[in-house]
PDB file of C-alpha atoms in Angstrom:
ATOM      1  CA  MET E  19      55.816  41.683  98.968  1.00  0.00           C
ATOM      2  CA  VAL E  20      56.248  38.453  97.025  1.00  0.00           C
ATOM      3  CA  THR E  21      55.297  38.347  93.352  1.00  0.00           C
ATOM      4  CA  ARG E  22      53.652  35.073  92.440  1.00  0.00           C
ATOM      5  CA  TYR E  23      53.630  33.770  88.872  1.00  0.00           C
ATOM      6  CA  THR E  24      50.761  31.548  87.749  1.00  0.00           C
ATOM      7  CA  TYR E  25      49.620  30.174  84.415  1.00  0.00           C
ATOM      8  CA  LEU E  26      47.289  32.465  82.494  1.00  0.00           C
ATOM      9  CA  ASP E  27      45.049  30.433  80.211  1.00  0.00           C
ATOM     10  CA  ASP E  28      47.960  28.141  79.329  1.00  0.00           C
ATOM     11  CA  ILE E  29      49.417  30.489  76.688  1.00  0.00           C
ATOM     12  CA  VAL E  30      52.500  28.566  75.509  1.00  0.00           C
ATOM     13  CA  GLY E  31      54.559  28.006  72.380  1.00  0.00           C
ATOM     14  CA  GLU E  32      57.594  26.014  71.306  1.00  0.00           C
ATOM     15  CA  ILE E  33      59.763  25.176  68.301  1.00  0.00           C
ATOM     16  CA  ASN E  34      62.636  22.709  68.314  1.00  0.00           C
ATOM     17  CA  VAL E  35      64.988  20.475  66.375  1.00  0.00           C
ATOM     18  CA  THR E  36      66.598  17.188  67.414  1.00  0.00           C
ATOM     19  CA  ASP E  37      69.643  15.557  65.793  1.00  0.00           C
ATOM     20  CA  ASN E  38      70.161  18.240  63.143  1.00  0.00           C
ATOM     21  CA  ALA E  39      73.272  17.787  60.971  1.00  0.00           C
ATOM     22  CA  VAL E  40      73.026  20.930  58.801  1.00  0.00           C
ATOM     23  CA  VAL E  41      76.003  23.284  59.110  1.00  0.00           C
ATOM     24  CA  THR E  42      75.470  26.997  59.827  1.00  0.00           C
ATOM     25  CA  ALA E  43      78.164  29.559  58.970  1.00  0.00           C
ATOM     26  CA  VAL E  44      78.777  31.754  62.036  1.00  0.00           C
ATOM     27  CA  SER E  45      80.785  34.997  61.978  1.00  0.00           C
ATOM     28  CA  THR E  46      80.808  38.366  63.753  1.00  0.00           C
ATOM     29  CA  THR E  47      77.670  39.280  61.783  1.00  0.00           C
ATOM     30  CA  PRO E  48      74.512  38.070  63.593  1.00  0.00           C
ATOM     31  CA  ALA E  49      72.874  35.058  61.930  1.00  0.00           C
ATOM     32  CA  GLN E  50      69.485  33.617  62.782  1.00  0.00           C
ATOM     33  CA  ILE E  51      69.383  29.983  63.874  1.00  0.00           C
ATOM     34  CA  THR E  52      67.357  28.458  61.041  1.00  0.00           C
ATOM     35  CA  VAL E  53      67.456  24.723  61.711  1.00  0.00           C
ATOM     36  CA  PHE E  54      64.142  24.276  63.554  1.00  0.00           C
ATOM     37  CA  ASP E  55      62.029  21.469  62.090  1.00  0.00           C
ATOM     38  CA  THR E  56      59.225  20.886  64.604  1.00  0.00           C
ATOM     39  CA  ASN E  57      56.417  22.987  66.049  1.00  0.00           C
ATOM     40  CA  GLY E  58      55.928  22.012  69.684  1.00  0.00           C
ATOM     41  CA  LEU E  59      52.938  22.494  71.947  1.00  0.00           C
ATOM     42  CA  SER E  60      51.149  25.776  71.464  1.00  0.00           C
ATOM     43  CA  ARG E  61      48.112  27.692  72.590  1.00  0.00           C
ATOM     44  CA  GLY E  62      47.789  31.426  72.074  1.00  0.00           C
ATOM     45  CA  VAL E  63      51.181  31.553  70.300  1.00  0.00           C
ATOM     46  CA  THR E  64      51.893  30.649  66.673  1.00  0.00           C
ATOM     47  CA  PRO E  65      54.947  28.381  66.369  1.00  0.00           C
ATOM     48  CA  ASP E  66      56.513  28.533  62.899  1.00  0.00           C
ATOM     49  CA  HIS E  67      59.516  26.243  62.443  1.00  0.00           C
ATOM     50  CA  THR E  68      59.478  27.043  58.702  1.00  0.00           C
ATOM     51  CA  ASN E  69      60.419  30.665  59.484  1.00  0.00           C
ATOM     52  CA  ASP E  70      62.247  29.730  62.706  1.00  0.00           C
ATOM     53  CA  HIS E  71      60.244  31.930  65.064  1.00  0.00           C
ATOM     54  CA  LEU E  72      57.298  32.144  67.450  1.00  0.00           C
ATOM     55  CA  THR E  73      54.622  34.782  66.789  1.00  0.00           C
ATOM     56  CA  ILE E  74      53.092  36.423  69.865  1.00  0.00           C
ATOM     57  CA  LEU E  75      49.297  36.721  69.804  1.00  0.00           C
ATOM     58  CA  THR E  76      48.778  38.319  73.242  1.00  0.00           C
ATOM     59  CA  THR E  77      50.728  41.228  74.756  1.00  0.00           C
ATOM     60  CA  GLY E  78      52.218  40.447  78.161  1.00  0.00           C
ATOM     61  CA  THR E  79      55.065  39.101  80.257  1.00  0.00           C
ATOM     62  CA  TYR E  80      56.472  35.764  79.152  1.00  0.00           C
ATOM     63  CA  GLU E  81      58.916  33.326  80.671  1.00  0.00           C
ATOM     64  CA  VAL E  82      61.310  32.258  77.933  1.00  0.00           C
ATOM     65  CA  SER E  83      63.629  29.284  78.034  1.00  0.00           C
ATOM     66  CA  TRP E  84      65.989  28.081  75.342  1.00  0.00           C
ATOM     67  CA  SER E  85      68.790  25.581  74.930  1.00  0.00           C
ATOM     68  CA  VAL E  86      71.335  24.997  72.173  1.00  0.00           C
ATOM     69  CA  SER E  87      73.710  22.115  71.592  1.00  0.00           C
ATOM     70  CA  ALA E  88      76.423  23.337  69.218  1.00  0.00           C
ATOM     71  CA  GLU E  89      79.324  21.525  67.597  1.00  0.00           C
ATOM     72  CA  ASN E  90      82.381  23.154  66.069  1.00  0.00           C
ATOM     73  CA  SER E  91      82.632  21.188  62.829  1.00  0.00           C
ATOM     74  CA  GLY E  92      86.356  21.829  62.497  1.00  0.00           C
ATOM     75  CA  GLY E  93      88.937  24.564  62.367  1.00  0.00           C
ATOM     76  CA  VAL E  94      89.914  27.017  65.067  1.00  0.00           C
ATOM     77  CA  GLY E  95      88.000  27.620  68.277  1.00  0.00           C
ATOM     78  CA  LEU E  96      85.666  30.521  68.851  1.00  0.00           C
ATOM     79  CA  VAL E  97      83.433  32.152  71.412  1.00  0.00           C
ATOM     80  CA  LEU E  98      79.852  31.506  70.349  1.00  0.00           C
ATOM     81  CA  SER E  99      77.261  34.068  71.514  1.00  0.00           C
ATOM     82  CA  THR E 100      73.528  33.384  71.445  1.00  0.00           C
ATOM     83  CA  ASP E 101      70.816  36.029  71.698  1.00  0.00           C
ATOM     84  CA  LEU E 102      67.060  35.946  71.879  1.00  0.00           C
ATOM     85  CA  ALA E 103      65.668  38.650  69.595  1.00  0.00           C
ATOM     86  CA  ILE E 104      62.370  39.998  68.345  1.00  0.00           C
ATOM     87  CA  ASN E 105      61.222  41.071  64.900  1.00  0.00           C
ATOM     88  CA  ASN E 106      64.185  39.864  62.818  1.00  0.00           C
ATOM     89  CA  ASN E 107      66.855  40.946  65.309  1.00  0.00           C
ATOM     90  CA  ASP E 108      65.336  44.412  65.760  1.00  0.00           C
ATOM     91  CA  SER E 109      66.188  44.185  69.475  1.00  0.00           C
ATOM     92  CA  THR E 110      67.629  41.600  71.853  1.00  0.00           C
ATOM     93  CA  PHE E 111      67.188  40.803  75.546  1.00  0.00           C
ATOM     94  CA  ASP E 112      70.323  41.207  77.682  1.00  0.00           C
ATOM     95  CA  ASN E 113      68.943  38.879  80.373  1.00  0.00           C
ATOM     96  CA  LEU E 114      68.807  35.987  77.865  1.00  0.00           C
ATOM     97  CA  HIS E 115      72.240  36.469  76.215  1.00  0.00           C
ATOM     98  CA  LYS E 116      74.737  33.655  76.711  1.00  0.00           C
ATOM     99  CA  HIS E 117      78.146  32.706  75.319  1.00  0.00           C
ATOM    100  CA  ARG E 118      80.623  29.867  75.569  1.00  0.00           C
ATOM    101  CA  THR E 119      83.911  28.817  74.040  1.00  0.00           C
ATOM    102  CA  LEU E 120      83.978  26.017  71.495  1.00  0.00           C
ATOM    103  CA  SER E 121      87.516  24.632  71.171  1.00  0.00           C
ATOM    104  CA  SER E 122      89.141  23.764  67.867  1.00  0.00           C
ATOM    105  CA  GLY E 123      88.291  20.491  66.239  1.00  0.00           C
ATOM    106  CA  THR E 124      84.847  19.062  66.847  1.00  0.00           C
ATOM    107  CA  ASP E 125      84.141  20.378  70.340  1.00  0.00           C
ATOM    108  CA  ILE E 126      80.480  20.154  71.430  1.00  0.00           C
ATOM    109  CA  GLY E 127      78.981  22.561  73.950  1.00  0.00           C
ATOM    110  CA  VAL E 128      75.584  23.357  75.402  1.00  0.00           C
ATOM    111  CA  MET E 129      74.133  26.762  76.266  1.00  0.00           C
ATOM    112  CA  ALA E 130      70.816  27.431  77.985  1.00  0.00           C
ATOM    113  CA  SER E 131      68.980  30.397  79.448  1.00  0.00           C
ATOM    114  CA  SER E 132      65.654  31.396  80.921  1.00  0.00           C
ATOM    115  CA  GLY E 133      64.151  34.688  81.968  1.00  0.00           C
ATOM    116  CA  TYR E 134      61.211  37.050  81.709  1.00  0.00           C
ATOM    117  CA  VAL E 135      60.515  39.412  78.810  1.00  0.00           C
ATOM    118  CA  ASN E 136      57.695  41.741  77.833  1.00  0.00           C
ATOM    119  CA  LEU E 137      56.316  40.989  74.378  1.00  0.00           C
ATOM    120  CA  THR E 138      53.721  42.737  72.222  1.00  0.00           C
ATOM    121  CA  GLU E 139      51.064  41.173  70.030  1.00  0.00           C
ATOM    122  CA  GLY E 140      52.585  40.602  66.582  1.00  0.00           C
ATOM    123  CA  ASP E 141      56.193  40.285  67.811  1.00  0.00           C
ATOM    124  CA  THR E 142      58.206  37.417  66.394  1.00  0.00           C
ATOM    125  CA  LEU E 143      60.713  35.739  68.699  1.00  0.00           C
ATOM    126  CA  GLU E 144      63.898  34.267  67.192  1.00  0.00           C
ATOM    127  CA  MET E 145      67.343  32.999  68.196  1.00  0.00           C
ATOM    128  CA  TRP E 146      70.490  34.621  66.754  1.00  0.00           C
ATOM    129  CA  VAL E 147      74.195  33.755  67.006  1.00  0.00           C
ATOM    130  CA  THR E 148      77.564  35.397  66.435  1.00  0.00           C
ATOM    131  CA  GLY E 149      81.141  34.121  66.598  1.00  0.00           C
ATOM    132  CA  SER E 150      84.176  35.858  68.065  1.00  0.00           C
ATOM    133  CA  ASN E 151      86.498  35.593  65.064  1.00  0.00           C
ATOM    134  CA  GLY E 152      86.255  37.476  61.792  1.00  0.00           C
ATOM    135  CA  VAL E 153      86.299  34.355  59.639  1.00  0.00           C
ATOM    136  CA  ALA E 154      83.069  32.358  59.271  1.00  0.00           C
ATOM    137  CA  LYS E 155      83.063  29.096  61.230  1.00  0.00           C
ATOM    138  CA  ASP E 156      80.939  26.064  60.447  1.00  0.00           C
ATOM    139  CA  ILE E 157      78.768  25.175  63.436  1.00  0.00           C
ATOM    140  CA  VAL E 158      76.194  22.387  63.711  1.00  0.00           C
ATOM    141  CA  PHE E 159      73.270  23.311  65.963  1.00  0.00           C
ATOM    142  CA  SER E 160      72.191  19.722  66.597  1.00  0.00           C
ATOM    143  CA  ASP E 161      69.554  20.165  69.312  1.00  0.00           C
ATOM    144  CA  VAL E 162      67.754  23.471  69.853  1.00  0.00           C
ATOM    145  CA  THR E 163      64.584  24.334  71.781  1.00  0.00           C
ATOM    146  CA  LEU E 164      62.817  27.703  72.138  1.00  0.00           C
ATOM    147  CA  HIS E 165      59.885  27.716  74.594  1.00  0.00           C
ATOM    148  CA  ILE E 166      57.667  30.491  76.030  1.00  0.00           C
ATOM    149  CA  GLU E 167      54.858  30.689  78.579  1.00  0.00           C
ATOM    150  CA  LYS E 168      52.765  33.766  79.338  1.00  0.00           C
ATOM    151  CA  LYS E 169      52.748  34.730  83.019  1.00  0.00           C
ATOM    152  CA  ARG E 170      50.477  36.815  85.176  1.00  0.00           C
ATOM    153  CA  VAL E 171      52.522  39.439  87.022  1.00  0.00           C
TER     154      VAL E 171
END
């Protein structure tokens, strides 16, 4: 049997930032990506770039996609890990976890992921990062997008 996904009343939401230059300190302690400055298209989801999350208004299965352009603003290299989380990092989704190495100096790298998650009305959806080394590193998250669409399963 083939499962077919179709739009369900166009329930969508997005937050993003383009050309950000603000530095974020990244260490082994999870930190929320807090550089979003724009609410994108939305219907049935509350985008909130001020609090850097999407609020879910309808329980269901959602397709989530995100992308991050990150620049090591100097110093030693690190492995940067990005997670999609709900409710202030209460839990994360293994299928949307990604990591990549940023070399020393001003290396720029891109990470992206997409997948399906079950969300409950009232959940907030955020992006969180950690670094591989114990010392905080300054990272610039220049271009970041978080997008969701509710699917019928």
